[in-house]
Coordinates of C-alpha atoms in Angstrom, one line a residue:
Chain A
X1255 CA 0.0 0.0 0.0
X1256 CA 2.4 2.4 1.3
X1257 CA 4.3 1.7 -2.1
X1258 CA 1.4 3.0 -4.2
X1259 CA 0.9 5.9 -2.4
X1260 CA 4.2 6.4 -3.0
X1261 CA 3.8 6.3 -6.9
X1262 CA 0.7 8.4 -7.0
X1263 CA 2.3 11.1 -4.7
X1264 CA 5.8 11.2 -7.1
X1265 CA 3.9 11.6 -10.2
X1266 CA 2.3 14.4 -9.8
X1267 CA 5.3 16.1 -8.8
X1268 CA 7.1 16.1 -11.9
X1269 CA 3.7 16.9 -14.2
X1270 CA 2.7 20.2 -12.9
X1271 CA 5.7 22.8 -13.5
X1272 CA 5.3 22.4 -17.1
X1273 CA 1.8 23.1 -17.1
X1274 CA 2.2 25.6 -14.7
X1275 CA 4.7 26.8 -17.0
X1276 CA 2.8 26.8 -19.9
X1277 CA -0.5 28.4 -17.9
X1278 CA 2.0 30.9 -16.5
X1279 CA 3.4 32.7 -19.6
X1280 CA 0.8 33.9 -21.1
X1281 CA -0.5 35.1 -17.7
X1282 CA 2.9 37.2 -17.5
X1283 CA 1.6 39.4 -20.0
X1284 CA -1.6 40.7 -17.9
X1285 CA 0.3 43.0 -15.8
X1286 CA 2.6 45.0 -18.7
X1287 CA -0.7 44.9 -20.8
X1288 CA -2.6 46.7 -17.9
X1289 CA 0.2 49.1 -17.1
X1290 CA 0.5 50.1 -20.8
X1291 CA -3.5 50.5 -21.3
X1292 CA -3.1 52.6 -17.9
X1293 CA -0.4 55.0 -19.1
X1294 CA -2.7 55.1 -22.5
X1295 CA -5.6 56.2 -20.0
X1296 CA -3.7 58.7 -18.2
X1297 CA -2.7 60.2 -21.6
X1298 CA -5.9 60.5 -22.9
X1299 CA -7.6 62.4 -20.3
X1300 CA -5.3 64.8 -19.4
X1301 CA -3.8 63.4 -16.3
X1302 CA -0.2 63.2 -18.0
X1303 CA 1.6 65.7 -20.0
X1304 CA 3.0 65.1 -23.4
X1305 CA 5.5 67.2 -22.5
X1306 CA 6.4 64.7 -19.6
X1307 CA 5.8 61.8 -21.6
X1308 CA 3.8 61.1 -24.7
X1309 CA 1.2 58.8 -24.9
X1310 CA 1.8 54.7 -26.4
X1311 CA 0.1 55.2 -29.2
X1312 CA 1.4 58.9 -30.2
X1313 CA 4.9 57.4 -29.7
X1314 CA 4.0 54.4 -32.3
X1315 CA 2.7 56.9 -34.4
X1316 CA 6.1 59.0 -34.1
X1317 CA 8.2 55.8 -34.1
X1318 CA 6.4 55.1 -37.8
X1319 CA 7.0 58.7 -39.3
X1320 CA 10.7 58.1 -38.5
X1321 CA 10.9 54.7 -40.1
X1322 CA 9.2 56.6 -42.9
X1323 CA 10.8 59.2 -43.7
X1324 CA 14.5 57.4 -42.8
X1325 CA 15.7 59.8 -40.2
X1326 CA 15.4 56.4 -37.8
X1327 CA 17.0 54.3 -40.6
X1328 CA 20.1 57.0 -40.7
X1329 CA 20.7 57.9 -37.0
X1330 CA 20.4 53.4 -36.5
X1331 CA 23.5 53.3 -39.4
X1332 CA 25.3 55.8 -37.5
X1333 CA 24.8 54.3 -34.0
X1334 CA 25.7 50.5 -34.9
X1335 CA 28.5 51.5 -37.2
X1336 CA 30.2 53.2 -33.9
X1337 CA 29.5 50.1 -31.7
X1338 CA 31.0 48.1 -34.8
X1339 CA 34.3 50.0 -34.8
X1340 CA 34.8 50.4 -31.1
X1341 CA 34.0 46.8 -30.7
X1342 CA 36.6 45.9 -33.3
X1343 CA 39.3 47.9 -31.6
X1344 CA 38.2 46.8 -28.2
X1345 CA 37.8 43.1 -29.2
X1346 CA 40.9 42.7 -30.7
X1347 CA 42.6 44.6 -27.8
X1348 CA 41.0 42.6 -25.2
X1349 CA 41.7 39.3 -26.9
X1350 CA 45.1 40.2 -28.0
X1351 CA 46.1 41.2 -24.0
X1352 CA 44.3 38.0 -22.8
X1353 CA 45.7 35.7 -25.0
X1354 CA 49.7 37.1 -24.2
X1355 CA 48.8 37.1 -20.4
X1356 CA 46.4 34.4 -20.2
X1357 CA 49.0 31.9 -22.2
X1358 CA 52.9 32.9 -21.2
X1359 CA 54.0 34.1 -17.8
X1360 CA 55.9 36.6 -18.8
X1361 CA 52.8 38.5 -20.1
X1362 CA 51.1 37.6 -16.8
X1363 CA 53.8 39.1 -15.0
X1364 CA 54.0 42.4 -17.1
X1365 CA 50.6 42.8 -18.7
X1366 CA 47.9 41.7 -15.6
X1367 CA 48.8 44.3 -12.8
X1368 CA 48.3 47.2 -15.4
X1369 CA 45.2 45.9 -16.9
X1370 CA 43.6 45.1 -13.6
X1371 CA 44.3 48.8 -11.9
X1372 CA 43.1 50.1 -14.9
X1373 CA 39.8 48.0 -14.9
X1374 CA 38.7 49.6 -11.3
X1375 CA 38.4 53.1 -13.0
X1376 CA 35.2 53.2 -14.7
X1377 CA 35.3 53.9 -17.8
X1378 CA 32.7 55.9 -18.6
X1379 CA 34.3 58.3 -16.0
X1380 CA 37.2 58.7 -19.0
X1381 CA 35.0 61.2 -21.0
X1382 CA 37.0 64.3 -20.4
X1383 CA 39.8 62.7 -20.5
X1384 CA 38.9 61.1 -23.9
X1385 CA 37.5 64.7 -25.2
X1386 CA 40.7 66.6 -24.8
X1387 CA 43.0 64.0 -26.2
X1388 CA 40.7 63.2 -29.3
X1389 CA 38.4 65.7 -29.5
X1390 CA 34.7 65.6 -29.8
X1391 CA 34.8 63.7 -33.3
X1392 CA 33.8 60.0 -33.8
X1393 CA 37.2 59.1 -31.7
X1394 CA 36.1 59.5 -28.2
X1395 CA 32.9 57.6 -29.2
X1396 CA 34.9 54.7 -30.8
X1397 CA 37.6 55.0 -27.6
X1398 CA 34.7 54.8 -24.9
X1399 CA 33.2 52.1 -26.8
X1400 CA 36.3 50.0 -27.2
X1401 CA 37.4 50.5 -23.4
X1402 CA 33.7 49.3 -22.3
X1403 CA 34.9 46.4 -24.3
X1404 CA 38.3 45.6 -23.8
X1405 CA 38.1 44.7 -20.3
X1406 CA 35.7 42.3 -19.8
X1407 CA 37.1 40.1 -22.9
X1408 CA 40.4 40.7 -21.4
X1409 CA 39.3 39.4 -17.5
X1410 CA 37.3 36.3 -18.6
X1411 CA 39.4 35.2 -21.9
X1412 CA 42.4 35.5 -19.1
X1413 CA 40.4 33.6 -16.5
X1414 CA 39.3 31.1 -19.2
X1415 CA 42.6 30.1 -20.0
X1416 CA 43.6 30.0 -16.3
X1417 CA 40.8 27.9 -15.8
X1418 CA 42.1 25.2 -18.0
X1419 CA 42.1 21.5 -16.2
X1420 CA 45.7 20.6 -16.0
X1421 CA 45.1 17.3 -15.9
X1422 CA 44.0 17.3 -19.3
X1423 CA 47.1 19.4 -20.6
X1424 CA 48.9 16.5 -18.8
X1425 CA 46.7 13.3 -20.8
X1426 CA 47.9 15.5 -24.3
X1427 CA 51.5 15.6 -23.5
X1428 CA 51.9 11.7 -23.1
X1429 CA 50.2 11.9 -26.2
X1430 CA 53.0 13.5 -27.9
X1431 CA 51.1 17.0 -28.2
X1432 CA 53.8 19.9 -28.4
X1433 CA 53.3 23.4 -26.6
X1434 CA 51.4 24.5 -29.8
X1435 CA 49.2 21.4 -29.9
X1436 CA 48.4 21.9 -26.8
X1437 CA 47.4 25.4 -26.5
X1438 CA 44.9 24.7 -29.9
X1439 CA 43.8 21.8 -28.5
X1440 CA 42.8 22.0 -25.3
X1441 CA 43.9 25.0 -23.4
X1442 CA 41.9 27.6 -25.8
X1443 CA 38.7 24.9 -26.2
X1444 CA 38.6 25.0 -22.3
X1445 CA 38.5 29.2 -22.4
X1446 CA 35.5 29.3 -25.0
X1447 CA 32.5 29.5 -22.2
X1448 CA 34.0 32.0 -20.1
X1449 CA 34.9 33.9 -22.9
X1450 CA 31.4 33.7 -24.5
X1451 CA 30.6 35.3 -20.9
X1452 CA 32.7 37.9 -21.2
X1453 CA 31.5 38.5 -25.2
X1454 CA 28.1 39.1 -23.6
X1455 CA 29.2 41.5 -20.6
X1456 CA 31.3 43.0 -23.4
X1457 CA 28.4 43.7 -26.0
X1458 CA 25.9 45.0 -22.4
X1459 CA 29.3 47.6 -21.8
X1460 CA 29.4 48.1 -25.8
X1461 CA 25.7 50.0 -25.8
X1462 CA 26.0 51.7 -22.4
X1463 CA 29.3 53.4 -23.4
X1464 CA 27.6 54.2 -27.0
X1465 CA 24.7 55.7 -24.8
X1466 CA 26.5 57.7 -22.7
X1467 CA 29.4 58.9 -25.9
X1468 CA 26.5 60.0 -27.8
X1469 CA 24.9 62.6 -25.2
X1470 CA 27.9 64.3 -25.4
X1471 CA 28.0 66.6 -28.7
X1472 CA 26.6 64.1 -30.9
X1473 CA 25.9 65.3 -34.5
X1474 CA 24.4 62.0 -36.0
X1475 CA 23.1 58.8 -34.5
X1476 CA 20.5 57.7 -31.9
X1477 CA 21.6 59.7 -29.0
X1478 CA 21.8 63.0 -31.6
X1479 CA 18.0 62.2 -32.2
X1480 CA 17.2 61.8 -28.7
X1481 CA 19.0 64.7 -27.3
X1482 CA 17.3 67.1 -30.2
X1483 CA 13.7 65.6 -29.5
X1484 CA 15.1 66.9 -25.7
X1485 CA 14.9 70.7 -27.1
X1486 CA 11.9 70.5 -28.7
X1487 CA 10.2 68.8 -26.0
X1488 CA 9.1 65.9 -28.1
X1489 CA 9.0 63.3 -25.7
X1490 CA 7.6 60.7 -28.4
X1491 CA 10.6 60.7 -29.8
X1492 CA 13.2 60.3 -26.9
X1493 CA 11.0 57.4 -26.1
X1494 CA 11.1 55.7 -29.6
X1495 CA 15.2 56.2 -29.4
X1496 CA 15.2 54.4 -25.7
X1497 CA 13.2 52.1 -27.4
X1498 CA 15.9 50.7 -30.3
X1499 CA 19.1 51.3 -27.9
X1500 CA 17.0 48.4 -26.2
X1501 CA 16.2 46.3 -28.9
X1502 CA 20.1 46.5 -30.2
X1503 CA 21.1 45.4 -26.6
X1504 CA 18.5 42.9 -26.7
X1505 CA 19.5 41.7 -30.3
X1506 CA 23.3 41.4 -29.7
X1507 CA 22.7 39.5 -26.5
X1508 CA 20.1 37.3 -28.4
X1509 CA 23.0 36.5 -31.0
X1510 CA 25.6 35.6 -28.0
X1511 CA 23.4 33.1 -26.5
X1512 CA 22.5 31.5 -29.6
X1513 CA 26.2 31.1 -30.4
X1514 CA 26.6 29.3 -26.8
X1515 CA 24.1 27.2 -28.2
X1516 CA 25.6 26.0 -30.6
X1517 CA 29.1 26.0 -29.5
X1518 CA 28.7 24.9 -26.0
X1519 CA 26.5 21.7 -27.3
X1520 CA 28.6 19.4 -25.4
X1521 CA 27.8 20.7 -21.8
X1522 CA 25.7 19.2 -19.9
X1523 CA 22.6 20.8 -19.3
Chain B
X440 CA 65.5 -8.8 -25.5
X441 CA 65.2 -5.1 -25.1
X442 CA 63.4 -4.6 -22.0
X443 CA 60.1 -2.3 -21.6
X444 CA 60.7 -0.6 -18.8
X445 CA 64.3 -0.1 -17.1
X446 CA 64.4 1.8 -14.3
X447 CA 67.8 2.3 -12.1
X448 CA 68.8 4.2 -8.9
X449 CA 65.8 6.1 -9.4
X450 CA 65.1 9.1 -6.7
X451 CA 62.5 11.7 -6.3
X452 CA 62.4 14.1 -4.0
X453 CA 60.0 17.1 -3.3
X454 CA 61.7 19.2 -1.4
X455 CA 62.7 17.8 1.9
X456 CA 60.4 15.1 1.1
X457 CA 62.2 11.8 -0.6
X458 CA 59.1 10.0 -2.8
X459 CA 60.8 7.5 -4.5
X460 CA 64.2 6.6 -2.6
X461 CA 66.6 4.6 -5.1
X462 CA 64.1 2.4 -7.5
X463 CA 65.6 -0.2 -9.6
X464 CA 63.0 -1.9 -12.1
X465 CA 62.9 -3.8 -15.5
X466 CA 59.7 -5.1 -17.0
X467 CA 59.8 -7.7 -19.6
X468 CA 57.5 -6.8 -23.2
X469 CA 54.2 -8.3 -22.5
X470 CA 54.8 -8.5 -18.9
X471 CA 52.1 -7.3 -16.2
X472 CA 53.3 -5.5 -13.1
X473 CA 51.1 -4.2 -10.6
X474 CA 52.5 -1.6 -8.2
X475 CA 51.3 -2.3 -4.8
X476 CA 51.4 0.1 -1.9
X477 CA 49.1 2.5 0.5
X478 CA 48.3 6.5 -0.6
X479 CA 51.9 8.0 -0.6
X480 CA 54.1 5.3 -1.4
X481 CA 55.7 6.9 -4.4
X482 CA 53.7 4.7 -7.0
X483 CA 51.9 7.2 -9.0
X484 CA 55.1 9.2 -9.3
X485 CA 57.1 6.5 -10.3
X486 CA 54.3 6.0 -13.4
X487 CA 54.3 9.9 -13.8
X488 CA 58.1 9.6 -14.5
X489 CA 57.6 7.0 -16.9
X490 CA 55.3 8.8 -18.7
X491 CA 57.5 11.9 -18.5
X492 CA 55.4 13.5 -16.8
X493 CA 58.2 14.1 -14.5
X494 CA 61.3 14.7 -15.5
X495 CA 63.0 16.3 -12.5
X496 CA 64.9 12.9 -10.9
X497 CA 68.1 11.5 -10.1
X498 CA 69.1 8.1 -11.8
X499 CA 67.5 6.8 -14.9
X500 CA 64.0 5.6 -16.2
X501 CA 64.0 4.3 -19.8
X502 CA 60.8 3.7 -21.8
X503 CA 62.2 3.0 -25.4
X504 CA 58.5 2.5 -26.6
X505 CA 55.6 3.9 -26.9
X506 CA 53.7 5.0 -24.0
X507 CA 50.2 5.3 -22.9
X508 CA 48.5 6.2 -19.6
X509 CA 45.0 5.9 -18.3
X510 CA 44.7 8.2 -15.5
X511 CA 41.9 7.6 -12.2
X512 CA 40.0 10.1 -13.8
X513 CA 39.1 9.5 -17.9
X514 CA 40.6 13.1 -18.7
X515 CA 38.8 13.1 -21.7
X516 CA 38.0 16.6 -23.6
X517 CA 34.5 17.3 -23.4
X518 CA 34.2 19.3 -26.1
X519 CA 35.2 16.4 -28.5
X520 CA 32.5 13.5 -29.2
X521 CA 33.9 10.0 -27.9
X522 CA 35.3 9.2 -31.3
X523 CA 37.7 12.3 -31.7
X524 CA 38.7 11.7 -28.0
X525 CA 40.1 8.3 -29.2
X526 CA 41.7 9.5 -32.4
X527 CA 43.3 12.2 -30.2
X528 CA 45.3 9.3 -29.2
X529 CA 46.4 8.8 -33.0
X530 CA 47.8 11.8 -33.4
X531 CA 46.0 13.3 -36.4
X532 CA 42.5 15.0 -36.8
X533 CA 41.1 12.0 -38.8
X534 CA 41.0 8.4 -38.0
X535 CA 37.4 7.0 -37.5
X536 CA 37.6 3.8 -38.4
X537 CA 40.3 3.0 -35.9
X538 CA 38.8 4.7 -32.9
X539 CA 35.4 2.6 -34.3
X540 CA 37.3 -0.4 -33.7
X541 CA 39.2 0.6 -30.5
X542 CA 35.2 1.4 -29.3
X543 CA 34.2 -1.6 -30.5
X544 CA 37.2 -3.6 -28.4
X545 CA 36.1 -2.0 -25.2
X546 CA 32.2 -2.8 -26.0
X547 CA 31.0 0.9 -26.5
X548 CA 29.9 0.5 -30.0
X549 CA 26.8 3.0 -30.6
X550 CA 28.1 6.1 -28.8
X551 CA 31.0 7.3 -30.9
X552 CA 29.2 10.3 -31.7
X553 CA 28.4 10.8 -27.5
X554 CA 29.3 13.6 -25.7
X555 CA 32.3 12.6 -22.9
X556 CA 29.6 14.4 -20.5
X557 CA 26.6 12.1 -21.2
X558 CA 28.6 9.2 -20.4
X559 CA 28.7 7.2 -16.9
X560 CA 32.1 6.9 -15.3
X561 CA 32.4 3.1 -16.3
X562 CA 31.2 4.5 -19.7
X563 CA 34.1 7.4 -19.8
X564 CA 37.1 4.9 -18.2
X565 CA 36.6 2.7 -21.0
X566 CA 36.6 5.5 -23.7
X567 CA 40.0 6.4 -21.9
X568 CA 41.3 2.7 -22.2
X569 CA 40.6 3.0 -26.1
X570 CA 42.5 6.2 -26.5
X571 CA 45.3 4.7 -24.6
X572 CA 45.4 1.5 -27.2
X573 CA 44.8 3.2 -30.4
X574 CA 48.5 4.2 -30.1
X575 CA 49.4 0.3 -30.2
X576 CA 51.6 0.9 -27.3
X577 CA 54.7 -1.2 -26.1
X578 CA 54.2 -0.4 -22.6
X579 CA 50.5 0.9 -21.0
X580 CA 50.5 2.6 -18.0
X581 CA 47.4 2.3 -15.7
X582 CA 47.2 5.0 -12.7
X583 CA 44.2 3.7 -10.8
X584 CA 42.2 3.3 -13.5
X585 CA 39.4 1.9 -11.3
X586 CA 39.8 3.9 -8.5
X587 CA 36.8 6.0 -8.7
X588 CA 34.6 3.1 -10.2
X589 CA 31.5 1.0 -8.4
X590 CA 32.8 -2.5 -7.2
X591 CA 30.3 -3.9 -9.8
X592 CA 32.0 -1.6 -13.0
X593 CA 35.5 -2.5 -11.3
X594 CA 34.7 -6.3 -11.9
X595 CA 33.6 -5.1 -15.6
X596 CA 36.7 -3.1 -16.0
X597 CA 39.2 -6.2 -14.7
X598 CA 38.1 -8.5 -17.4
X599 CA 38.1 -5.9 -20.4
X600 CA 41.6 -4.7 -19.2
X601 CA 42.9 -8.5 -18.6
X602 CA 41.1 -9.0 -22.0
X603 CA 42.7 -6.2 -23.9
X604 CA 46.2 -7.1 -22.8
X605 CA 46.0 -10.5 -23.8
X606 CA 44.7 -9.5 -27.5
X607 CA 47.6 -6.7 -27.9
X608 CA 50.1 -7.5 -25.2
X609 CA 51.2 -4.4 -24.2
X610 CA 53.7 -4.2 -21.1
X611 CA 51.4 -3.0 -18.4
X612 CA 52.5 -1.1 -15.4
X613 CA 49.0 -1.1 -13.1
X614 CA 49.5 1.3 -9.7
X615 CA 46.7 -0.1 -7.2
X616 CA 46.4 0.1 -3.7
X617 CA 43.8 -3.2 -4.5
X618 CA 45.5 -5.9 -3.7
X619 CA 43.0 -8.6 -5.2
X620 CA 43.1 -6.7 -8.1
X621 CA 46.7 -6.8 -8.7
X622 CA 46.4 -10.8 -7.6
X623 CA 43.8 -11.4 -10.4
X624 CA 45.6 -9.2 -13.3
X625 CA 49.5 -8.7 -12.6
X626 CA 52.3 -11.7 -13.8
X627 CA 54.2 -9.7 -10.6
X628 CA 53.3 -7.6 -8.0
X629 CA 55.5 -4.9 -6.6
X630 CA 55.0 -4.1 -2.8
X631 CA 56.0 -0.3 -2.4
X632 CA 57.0 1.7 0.8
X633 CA 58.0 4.9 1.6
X634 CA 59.5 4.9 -2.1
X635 CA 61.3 1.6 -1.6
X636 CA 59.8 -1.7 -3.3
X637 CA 60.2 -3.9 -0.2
X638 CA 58.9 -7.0 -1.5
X639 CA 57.9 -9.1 -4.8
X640 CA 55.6 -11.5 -5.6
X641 CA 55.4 -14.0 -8.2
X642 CA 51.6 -14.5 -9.4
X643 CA 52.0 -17.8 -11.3
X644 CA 47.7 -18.7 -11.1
X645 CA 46.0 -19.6 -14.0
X646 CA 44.6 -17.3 -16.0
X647 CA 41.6 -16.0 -15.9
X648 CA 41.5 -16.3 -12.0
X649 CA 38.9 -16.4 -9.6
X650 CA 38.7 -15.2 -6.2
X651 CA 39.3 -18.3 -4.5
X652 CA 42.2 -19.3 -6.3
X653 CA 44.0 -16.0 -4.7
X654 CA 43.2 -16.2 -1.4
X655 CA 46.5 -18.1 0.3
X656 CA 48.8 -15.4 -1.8
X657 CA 46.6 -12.4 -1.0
X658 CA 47.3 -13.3 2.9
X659 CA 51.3 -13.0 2.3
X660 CA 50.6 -10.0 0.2
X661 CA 49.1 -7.9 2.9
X662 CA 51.7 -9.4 5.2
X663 CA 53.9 -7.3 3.2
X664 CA 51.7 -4.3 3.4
X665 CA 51.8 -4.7 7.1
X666 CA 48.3 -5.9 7.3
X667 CA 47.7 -9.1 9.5
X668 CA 44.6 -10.7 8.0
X669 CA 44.8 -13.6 10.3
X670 CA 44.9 -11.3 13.4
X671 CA 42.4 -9.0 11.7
X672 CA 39.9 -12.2 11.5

């Protein structure tokens, strides 16, 4: 007896989260849905300012005029192409650093204690410092990006090769691996998830530091839009600009996931 | 004929600490030596060396052959399927059909393309055995190989290993602190201590053995160890 109660009782147990789950999503929705519908409401009667913030459907309205008539299009080419350029330079810095002082000792020894003082300074403190060394061009904007970059690529491509099981370096060598060998084989496999962490801090400091480079003295691009929507009070369209820097960051972290998908297949999960 | 394994005057120390203290060993081609002795004895050292692992010692330690190891733990890389872990052991990126056969020899057919992670630790051992053997070594090194398996997969793991030896008679160096493993597998057992081997026993049984049939040497084995297993009884 005691065993069938046993079996009924356990059953249940594993059934219900994913019905729950499946029962729970959509219910998710009912609270953002009711919170959008009440900001409509307070628009429409009054109770809140277009000047404080325009009203959902006002800013759709706003968000298709600027699709139309490309200004959304231009400022979008401006603002990614930044991101893509800083992110190069910071990339390859980061990964270039990592690699010398993740795989030689001598680059540990000289390289680390720099990079790691350097990493407690935040970065997006370095405006000034950024304007009056490269003006207030594209530069500063491709420097702040590729510092937001740099170090988190740097820290977890460097604690990714740290990381590296020595025991398995050790099953190589009595393979007859050489240094080389070994590095390709195993050591840099071994760094690929914390790296593919570090890619996704790296692409969440990438849009902050574009955020923040384009308030200041922007002349094209998502923040210029923003920040001349400011002066004319048209809140619609600050709103609309929040909107994409979200959807990029979204998007790019979207992409970084899928490609630990697909490389990481052989964890376990 | 060449030997497999000569080993002279070796000494280890770390630090202050003397591991091995003077070794002098030869092992025959096809031979099968299990190293016998408690945690600390010098044993896996002495196989590290051999597998130069270790190349910091006084005296010498010649392997002229080829070499393979099987550590306690599979060491396989997880982010290569089973197959390419074997063929790792080849020494070149391609290689299928041998590591197919190598799986087929230690009865994992059907999960070449598994990943190292979805398999059991029986599962992985035997996966490591095959990427030792691919190379066709002369002399095999086993470091525990069973150490962290269930006494069921251990008896599994005995015949296969006993099995595989026979079919490509490798010289087999097995450290174990199991001494009825080394009575049912080894042609001699090597009683280490303190990095000394104090004693050596003959194993002239029958093969394949049975338990029984290694009971009277097992009690003279321990004796060696310093364990009294009529006193203990």
């Amino acid at each position: 007896m005691t065993l069938s109660i046993a079996g009924v009782v356990a059953r249940p147990k594993s059934a219900p989260p994913q019905q729950a789950r499946k029962l729970k999503l959509p219910l998710r929705w009912i609270s953002p849905i009711a919170l959008v519908l009440l900001w409509q409401l307070a628009s429409s009667t009054g109770v809140l300012s277009p000047d404080k913030l325009a009203s959902p459907v006002t800013i759709a309205e706003s968000a298709g005029e600027l699709i139309a008539d490309g200004q959304l299009g231009e400022a979008f080419a401006v603002s990614i192409t930044r991101v893509f350029f800083g992110f190069l330079i910071g990339g390859l810095a980061g990964v270039v650093l990592g690699l010398a002082s993740g795989l030689s000792r001598w680059g540990e020894t000289l390289l680390d204690p720099p990079v790691q003082m350097l990493r407690t300074l935040p970065h997006l403190g370095l405006i000034p410092l950024f304007i009056l060394w490269f003006g207030i061009g594209e530069e500063p904007k491709l420097a702040l990006v590729a510092a937001g970059v740099a170090f988190p690529l740097y820290l977890n491509l460097h604690a990714g090769i740290r990381q590296t099981d020595p025991g398995l370096v050790e099953a190589a060598k009595v393979l007859g691996y050489s240094r080389f060998e070994r590095i390709v084989h195993v050591v840099l496999p071994s760094a690929v998830p914390q790296t593919l962490v570090g890619l996704r801090i790296a692409f969440g400091t990438a849009w902050l530091s574009l955020i923040v480079a384009e308030q200041v003295n922007a002349d094209a691009g998502l923040g210029f839009l923003i920040n001349n929507a400011r002066e004319f009070l048209r809140t619609d369209v600050v709103v609309v600009g929040l909107v994409v820097y979200a959807l990029l960051g979204l998007t790019t972290d979207a992409l970084v996931r899928l490609m630990e998908r697909r490389v990481l297949r052989w964890q376990k999960r | 004929m060449a030997k497999a394994v000569s080993v002279r005057g070796l000494t280890k120390a770390f630090g202050a600490r003397t591991v091995l203290d003077g070794i002098d060993l030869e092992v025959q081609p096809g031979e099968f030596v299990a190293l016998l002795g408690r945690s600390g004895c010098g044993k896996s050292t002495l196989l590290r060396i051999l597998a130069g692992l270790d190349r910091d010692v006084e005296g010498t330690a010649e392997v002229p052959g080829t070499v393979s190891i099987a550590f306690q733990q599979p060491r396989l890389l997880p982010w290569r399927k089973v197959w390419k872990n074997i063929s790792l052991g080849l020494h070149k990126p391609d290689g299928r059909e041998v590591a197919l056969k190598a799986l087929e020899e230690v009865r994992l057919t059907g999960h070449a393309d598994a990943w190292p992670l979805t398999l059991s630790g029986g599962e992985a051992q035997r996966v490591s055995l095959a990427r030792a053997l691919v190379r066709e070594p002369d002399v095999l090194l086993l470091d525990e190989p069973f150490g962290a398996l269930d006494a069921l997969t251990r008896l599994a793991m005995h015949h296969l290993v006993e099995d595989l030896w026979a079919r490509h008679k490798p010289a087999v160096l097995l450290v174990t602190h199991d001494v009825d493993e080394a009575l049912l597998l080894a042609d001699r057992i090597l009683v280490l201590d303190e990095g000394r081997i104090v004693a050596t026993h003959h194993v002239d049984l029958p093969r394949p053995r049975r338990r029984a049939s290694v009971v009277e040497q097992r009690t003279r084995v321990l004796a060696d160890l310093g364990v009294d297993v009529e006193e203990a009884a």
